[in-house]
Amino acid sequence: MPDTTPDLPALPVTFRPGRTRAVLTVLAVLTFAAITAVGMLLDGLGTGERLSFALTALLLAGVLFLLARPRVTADETGVTVVNLTTKRRLAWAEIIRVNLRQGDPWAFLDLSDGTSLPALGIQPGIAKQRAIQDARALRALVEARSAAADETPRG
C-alpha cells in the first residue's frame, strides 16, 4: 500500500486558490476597463454621469479583488487565515483538525475552543486536486506541530 502522507512543506508556506485568483484578477481588470470605456464612449453624458460609470466600475472591480484575497499562510509559530474581510492568526496548538470533505466549498479548521473556522484559501472550485493536496499538506503540518508541542517538556 503506497504511503499517502505528504512531505511537510518548507515553512513559511502560503496556500491560495491560484487559478481562481488569476481568473478573478483578470475579470476585475476587464470589468473596470469595459464599464469605464462604455461610460466614456456614450454620447450625451455629462461629466458626473461619466464619473459614475468609472466609480461603478471601480466598485465592481474592488469586489472581484476582494474575492481573490483569501489565503492561508503557515509559519513556524502558527497559521494566518485571510478570508474575504477578516484575518485571523492562530497558534498551532489552537488547530485540532483540517477538514476538506467532498462537497465542501473550502477547507475548515476545527479549533480547540470548539468552533470551526472556514479557510477560503483552500477551495476546490477550479483546481480540486490542488485543494486536496493543500489540505493534506496543512493537515500534516498541524499534526506534526501538535505532536511536537505535546513532546515539549513543561517546567
PDB file of C-alpha atoms in Angstrom:
ATOM      1  CA  MET A   1       0.000   0.000   0.000  1.00  0.00           C
ATOM      2  CA  PRO A   2       1.573   3.339  -1.035  1.00  0.00           C
ATOM      3  CA  ASP A   3       2.278   5.974   1.581  1.00  0.00           C
ATOM      4  CA  THR A   4      -0.244   8.817   1.125  1.00  0.00           C
ATOM      5  CA  THR A   5       1.305  11.036   3.798  1.00  0.00           C
ATOM      6  CA  PRO A   6       2.505  14.236   2.130  1.00  0.00           C
ATOM      7  CA  ASP A   7       6.004  15.541   2.735  1.00  0.00           C
ATOM      8  CA  LEU A   8       5.897  18.525   5.031  1.00  0.00           C
ATOM      9  CA  PRO A   9       6.271  21.745   3.040  1.00  0.00           C
ATOM     10  CA  ALA A  10       9.040  24.149   3.997  1.00  0.00           C
ATOM     11  CA  LEU A  11       7.826  26.968   6.211  1.00  0.00           C
ATOM     12  CA  PRO A  12       6.637  29.609   5.595  1.00  0.00           C
ATOM     13  CA  VAL A  13       4.136  28.342   3.036  1.00  0.00           C
ATOM     14  CA  THR A  14       1.071  30.054   1.595  1.00  0.00           C
ATOM     15  CA  PHE A  15      -1.960  28.192   0.280  1.00  0.00           C
ATOM     16  CA  ARG A  16      -4.237  30.094  -2.083  1.00  0.00           C
ATOM     17  CA  PRO A  17      -6.525  29.208  -4.972  1.00  0.00           C
ATOM     18  CA  GLY A  18      -4.151  30.268  -7.755  1.00  0.00           C
ATOM     19  CA  ARG A  19      -6.383  29.702 -10.777  1.00  0.00           C
ATOM     20  CA  THR A  20      -9.402  31.263  -9.123  1.00  0.00           C
ATOM     21  CA  ARG A  21      -7.289  34.239  -8.096  1.00  0.00           C
ATOM     22  CA  ALA A  22      -5.961  34.669 -11.647  1.00  0.00           C
ATOM     23  CA  VAL A  23      -9.441  34.463 -13.178  1.00  0.00           C
ATOM     24  CA  LEU A  24     -10.874  36.976 -10.690  1.00  0.00           C
ATOM     25  CA  THR A  25      -7.988  39.404 -11.206  1.00  0.00           C
ATOM     26  CA  VAL A  26      -8.354  39.308 -14.986  1.00  0.00           C
ATOM     27  CA  LEU A  27     -12.126  39.740 -14.669  1.00  0.00           C
ATOM     28  CA  ALA A  28     -11.642  42.724 -12.345  1.00  0.00           C
ATOM     29  CA  VAL A  29      -9.348  44.473 -14.817  1.00  0.00           C
ATOM     30  CA  LEU A  30     -11.572  43.687 -17.811  1.00  0.00           C
ATOM     31  CA  THR A  31     -14.715  44.758 -15.964  1.00  0.00           C
ATOM     32  CA  PHE A  32     -13.163  48.063 -14.950  1.00  0.00           C
ATOM     33  CA  ALA A  33     -11.871  48.723 -18.473  1.00  0.00           C
ATOM     34  CA  ALA A  34     -15.122  47.778 -20.223  1.00  0.00           C
ATOM     35  CA  ILE A  35     -17.510  49.737 -17.990  1.00  0.00           C
ATOM     36  CA  THR A  36     -15.251  52.785 -17.938  1.00  0.00           C
ATOM     37  CA  ALA A  37     -14.869  52.652 -21.743  1.00  0.00           C
ATOM     38  CA  VAL A  38     -18.634  52.409 -22.221  1.00  0.00           C
ATOM     39  CA  GLY A  39     -19.126  55.407 -19.940  1.00  0.00           C
ATOM     40  CA  MET A  40     -16.581  57.479 -21.847  1.00  0.00           C
ATOM     41  CA  LEU A  41     -17.828  56.492 -25.311  1.00  0.00           C
ATOM     42  CA  LEU A  42     -21.548  57.142 -24.814  1.00  0.00           C
ATOM     43  CA  ASP A  43     -22.684  60.396 -26.335  1.00  0.00           C
ATOM     44  CA  GLY A  44     -24.792  62.815 -24.371  1.00  0.00           C
ATOM     45  CA  LEU A  45     -23.403  62.013 -20.918  1.00  0.00           C
ATOM     46  CA  GLY A  46     -22.210  64.746 -18.618  1.00  0.00           C
ATOM     47  CA  THR A  47     -19.042  64.669 -16.561  1.00  0.00           C
ATOM     48  CA  GLY A  48     -20.882  63.446 -13.456  1.00  0.00           C
ATOM     49  CA  GLU A  49     -22.501  60.578 -15.349  1.00  0.00           C
ATOM     50  CA  ARG A  50     -19.168  59.530 -16.844  1.00  0.00           C
ATOM     51  CA  LEU A  51     -17.635  59.660 -13.372  1.00  0.00           C
ATOM     52  CA  SER A  52     -20.438  57.468 -12.014  1.00  0.00           C
ATOM     53  CA  PHE A  53     -19.636  54.852 -14.684  1.00  0.00           C
ATOM     54  CA  ALA A  54     -15.989  54.876 -13.587  1.00  0.00           C
ATOM     55  CA  LEU A  55     -16.895  54.673  -9.883  1.00  0.00           C
ATOM     56  CA  THR A  56     -19.305  51.794 -10.538  1.00  0.00           C
ATOM     57  CA  ALA A  57     -16.554  50.005 -12.469  1.00  0.00           C
ATOM     58  CA  LEU A  58     -14.147  50.616  -9.598  1.00  0.00           C
ATOM     59  CA  LEU A  59     -16.655  49.224  -7.092  1.00  0.00           C
ATOM     60  CA  LEU A  60     -17.243  46.062  -9.138  1.00  0.00           C
ATOM     61  CA  ALA A  61     -13.503  45.541  -9.655  1.00  0.00           C
ATOM     62  CA  GLY A  62     -12.975  46.014  -5.916  1.00  0.00           C
ATOM     63  CA  VAL A  63     -15.484  43.266  -5.140  1.00  0.00           C
ATOM     64  CA  LEU A  64     -13.707  40.920  -7.548  1.00  0.00           C
ATOM     65  CA  PHE A  65     -10.329  41.746  -5.977  1.00  0.00           C
ATOM     66  CA  LEU A  66     -11.857  41.082  -2.547  1.00  0.00           C
ATOM     67  CA  LEU A  67     -12.986  37.646  -3.739  1.00  0.00           C
ATOM     68  CA  ALA A  68      -9.384  36.971  -4.837  1.00  0.00           C
ATOM     69  CA  ARG A  69      -7.963  37.831  -1.373  1.00  0.00           C
ATOM     70  CA  PRO A  70      -8.278  34.535   0.594  1.00  0.00           C
ATOM     71  CA  ARG A  71      -5.126  32.689   1.626  1.00  0.00           C
ATOM     72  CA  VAL A  72      -3.773  30.517   4.399  1.00  0.00           C
ATOM     73  CA  THR A  73      -0.183  31.149   5.495  1.00  0.00           C
ATOM     74  CA  ALA A  74       1.660  28.752   7.796  1.00  0.00           C
ATOM     75  CA  ASP A  75       4.928  29.640   9.506  1.00  0.00           C
ATOM     76  CA  GLU A  76       6.963  28.459  12.484  1.00  0.00           C
ATOM     77  CA  THR A  77       4.628  29.995  15.080  1.00  0.00           C
ATOM     78  CA  GLY A  78       1.215  29.281  13.595  1.00  0.00           C
ATOM     79  CA  VAL A  79      -1.275  29.878  10.815  1.00  0.00           C
ATOM     80  CA  THR A  80      -2.780  33.086   9.445  1.00  0.00           C
ATOM     81  CA  VAL A  81      -6.158  32.684   7.750  1.00  0.00           C
ATOM     82  CA  VAL A  82      -7.172  35.571   5.480  1.00  0.00           C
ATOM     83  CA  ASN A  83     -10.766  35.326   4.273  1.00  0.00           C
ATOM     84  CA  LEU A  84     -12.805  37.912   2.383  1.00  0.00           C
ATOM     85  CA  THR A  85     -12.979  40.602   5.033  1.00  0.00           C
ATOM     86  CA  THR A  86     -11.278  39.029   8.043  1.00  0.00           C
ATOM     87  CA  LYS A  87      -7.789  37.968   9.053  1.00  0.00           C
ATOM     88  CA  ARG A  88      -7.151  35.642  11.983  1.00  0.00           C
ATOM     89  CA  ARG A  89      -3.874  34.468  13.481  1.00  0.00           C
ATOM     90  CA  LEU A  90      -3.853  31.022  15.114  1.00  0.00           C
ATOM     91  CA  ALA A  91      -1.174  29.280  17.135  1.00  0.00           C
ATOM     92  CA  TRP A  92      -0.518  25.682  16.070  1.00  0.00           C
ATOM     93  CA  ALA A  93      -1.974  24.427  19.353  1.00  0.00           C
ATOM     94  CA  GLU A  94      -5.332  26.087  18.577  1.00  0.00           C
ATOM     95  CA  ILE A  95      -5.908  23.935  15.480  1.00  0.00           C
ATOM     96  CA  ILE A  96      -7.298  20.486  16.188  1.00  0.00           C
ATOM     97  CA  ARG A  97      -8.008  19.285  12.652  1.00  0.00           C
ATOM     98  CA  VAL A  98      -8.112  20.378   8.992  1.00  0.00           C
ATOM     99  CA  ASN A  99     -11.224  19.211   7.121  1.00  0.00           C
ATOM    100  CA  LEU A 100     -11.957  19.267   3.399  1.00  0.00           C
ATOM    101  CA  ARG A 101     -14.825  16.872   2.812  1.00  0.00           C
ATOM    102  CA  GLN A 102     -16.324  16.067  -0.546  1.00  0.00           C
ATOM    103  CA  GLY A 103     -18.781  18.809  -1.474  1.00  0.00           C
ATOM    104  CA  ASP A 104     -17.281  21.408   0.888  1.00  0.00           C
ATOM    105  CA  PRO A 105     -16.728  24.790  -0.798  1.00  0.00           C
ATOM    106  CA  TRP A 106     -13.455  25.250   1.159  1.00  0.00           C
ATOM    107  CA  ALA A 107     -11.437  23.770   3.992  1.00  0.00           C
ATOM    108  CA  PHE A 108     -12.472  24.164   7.624  1.00  0.00           C
ATOM    109  CA  LEU A 109     -10.192  24.326  10.644  1.00  0.00           C
ATOM    110  CA  ASP A 110     -11.589  22.746  13.794  1.00  0.00           C
ATOM    111  CA  LEU A 111     -10.322  24.820  16.715  1.00  0.00           C
ATOM    112  CA  SER A 112      -9.591  23.991  20.329  1.00  0.00           C
ATOM    113  CA  ASP A 113     -12.359  26.343  21.538  1.00  0.00           C
ATOM    114  CA  GLY A 114     -14.973  24.110  19.862  1.00  0.00           C
ATOM    115  CA  THR A 115     -15.554  26.354  16.860  1.00  0.00           C
ATOM    116  CA  SER A 116     -14.761  25.858  13.205  1.00  0.00           C
ATOM    117  CA  LEU A 117     -13.029  28.459  11.033  1.00  0.00           C
ATOM    118  CA  PRO A 118     -13.517  28.450   7.258  1.00  0.00           C
ATOM    119  CA  ALA A 119     -10.217  28.680   5.379  1.00  0.00           C
ATOM    120  CA  LEU A 120     -11.203  30.080   1.987  1.00  0.00           C
ATOM    121  CA  GLY A 121      -7.594  29.929   0.829  1.00  0.00           C
ATOM    122  CA  ILE A 122      -8.043  26.196   0.226  1.00  0.00           C
ATOM    123  CA  GLN A 123     -11.021  25.745  -2.084  1.00  0.00           C
ATOM    124  CA  PRO A 124     -11.642  23.033  -4.653  1.00  0.00           C
ATOM    125  CA  GLY A 125     -13.549  25.245  -7.118  1.00  0.00           C
ATOM    126  CA  ILE A 126     -11.418  25.278 -10.270  1.00  0.00           C
ATOM    127  CA  ALA A 127      -8.437  23.192  -9.065  1.00  0.00           C
ATOM    128  CA  LYS A 128      -9.848  20.333  -6.992  1.00  0.00           C
ATOM    129  CA  GLN A 129      -6.666  18.228  -6.881  1.00  0.00           C
ATOM    130  CA  ARG A 130      -4.576  21.221  -5.804  1.00  0.00           C
ATOM    131  CA  ALA A 131      -7.018  21.967  -2.975  1.00  0.00           C
ATOM    132  CA  ILE A 132      -6.855  18.349  -1.807  1.00  0.00           C
ATOM    133  CA  GLN A 133      -3.034  18.460  -1.833  1.00  0.00           C
ATOM    134  CA  ASP A 134      -3.023  21.773   0.049  1.00  0.00           C
ATOM    135  CA  ALA A 135      -5.473  20.484   2.672  1.00  0.00           C
ATOM    136  CA  ARG A 136      -3.368  17.333   3.168  1.00  0.00           C
ATOM    137  CA  ALA A 137      -0.191  19.400   3.489  1.00  0.00           C
ATOM    138  CA  LEU A 138      -1.777  21.727   6.054  1.00  0.00           C
ATOM    139  CA  ARG A 139      -3.213  18.732   7.916  1.00  0.00           C
ATOM    140  CA  ALA A 140       0.252  17.134   8.033  1.00  0.00           C
ATOM    141  CA  LEU A 141       1.753  20.386   9.330  1.00  0.00           C
ATOM    142  CA  VAL A 142      -0.923  20.635  12.036  1.00  0.00           C
ATOM    143  CA  GLU A 143      -0.344  17.024  13.090  1.00  0.00           C
ATOM    144  CA  ALA A 144       3.450  17.449  13.126  1.00  0.00           C
ATOM    145  CA  ARG A 145       3.290  20.706  15.076  1.00  0.00           C
ATOM    146  CA  SER A 146       0.758  19.288  17.553  1.00  0.00           C
ATOM    147  CA  ALA A 147       2.944  16.228  18.141  1.00  0.00           C
ATOM    148  CA  ALA A 148       5.998  18.464  18.626  1.00  0.00           C
ATOM    149  CA  ALA A 149       4.081  20.615  21.126  1.00  0.00           C
ATOM    150  CA  ASP A 150       2.984  17.513  23.057  1.00  0.00           C
ATOM    151  CA  GLU A 151       6.617  16.324  23.330  1.00  0.00           C
ATOM    152  CA  THR A 152       7.900  19.679  24.616  1.00  0.00           C
ATOM    153  CA  PRO A 153       8.748  19.374  28.317  1.00  0.00           C
ATOM    154  CA  ARG A 154       6.799  21.668  30.578  1.00  0.00           C
ATOM    155  CA  GLY A 155       8.506  23.217  33.544  1.00  0.00           C
TER     156      GLY A 155
END
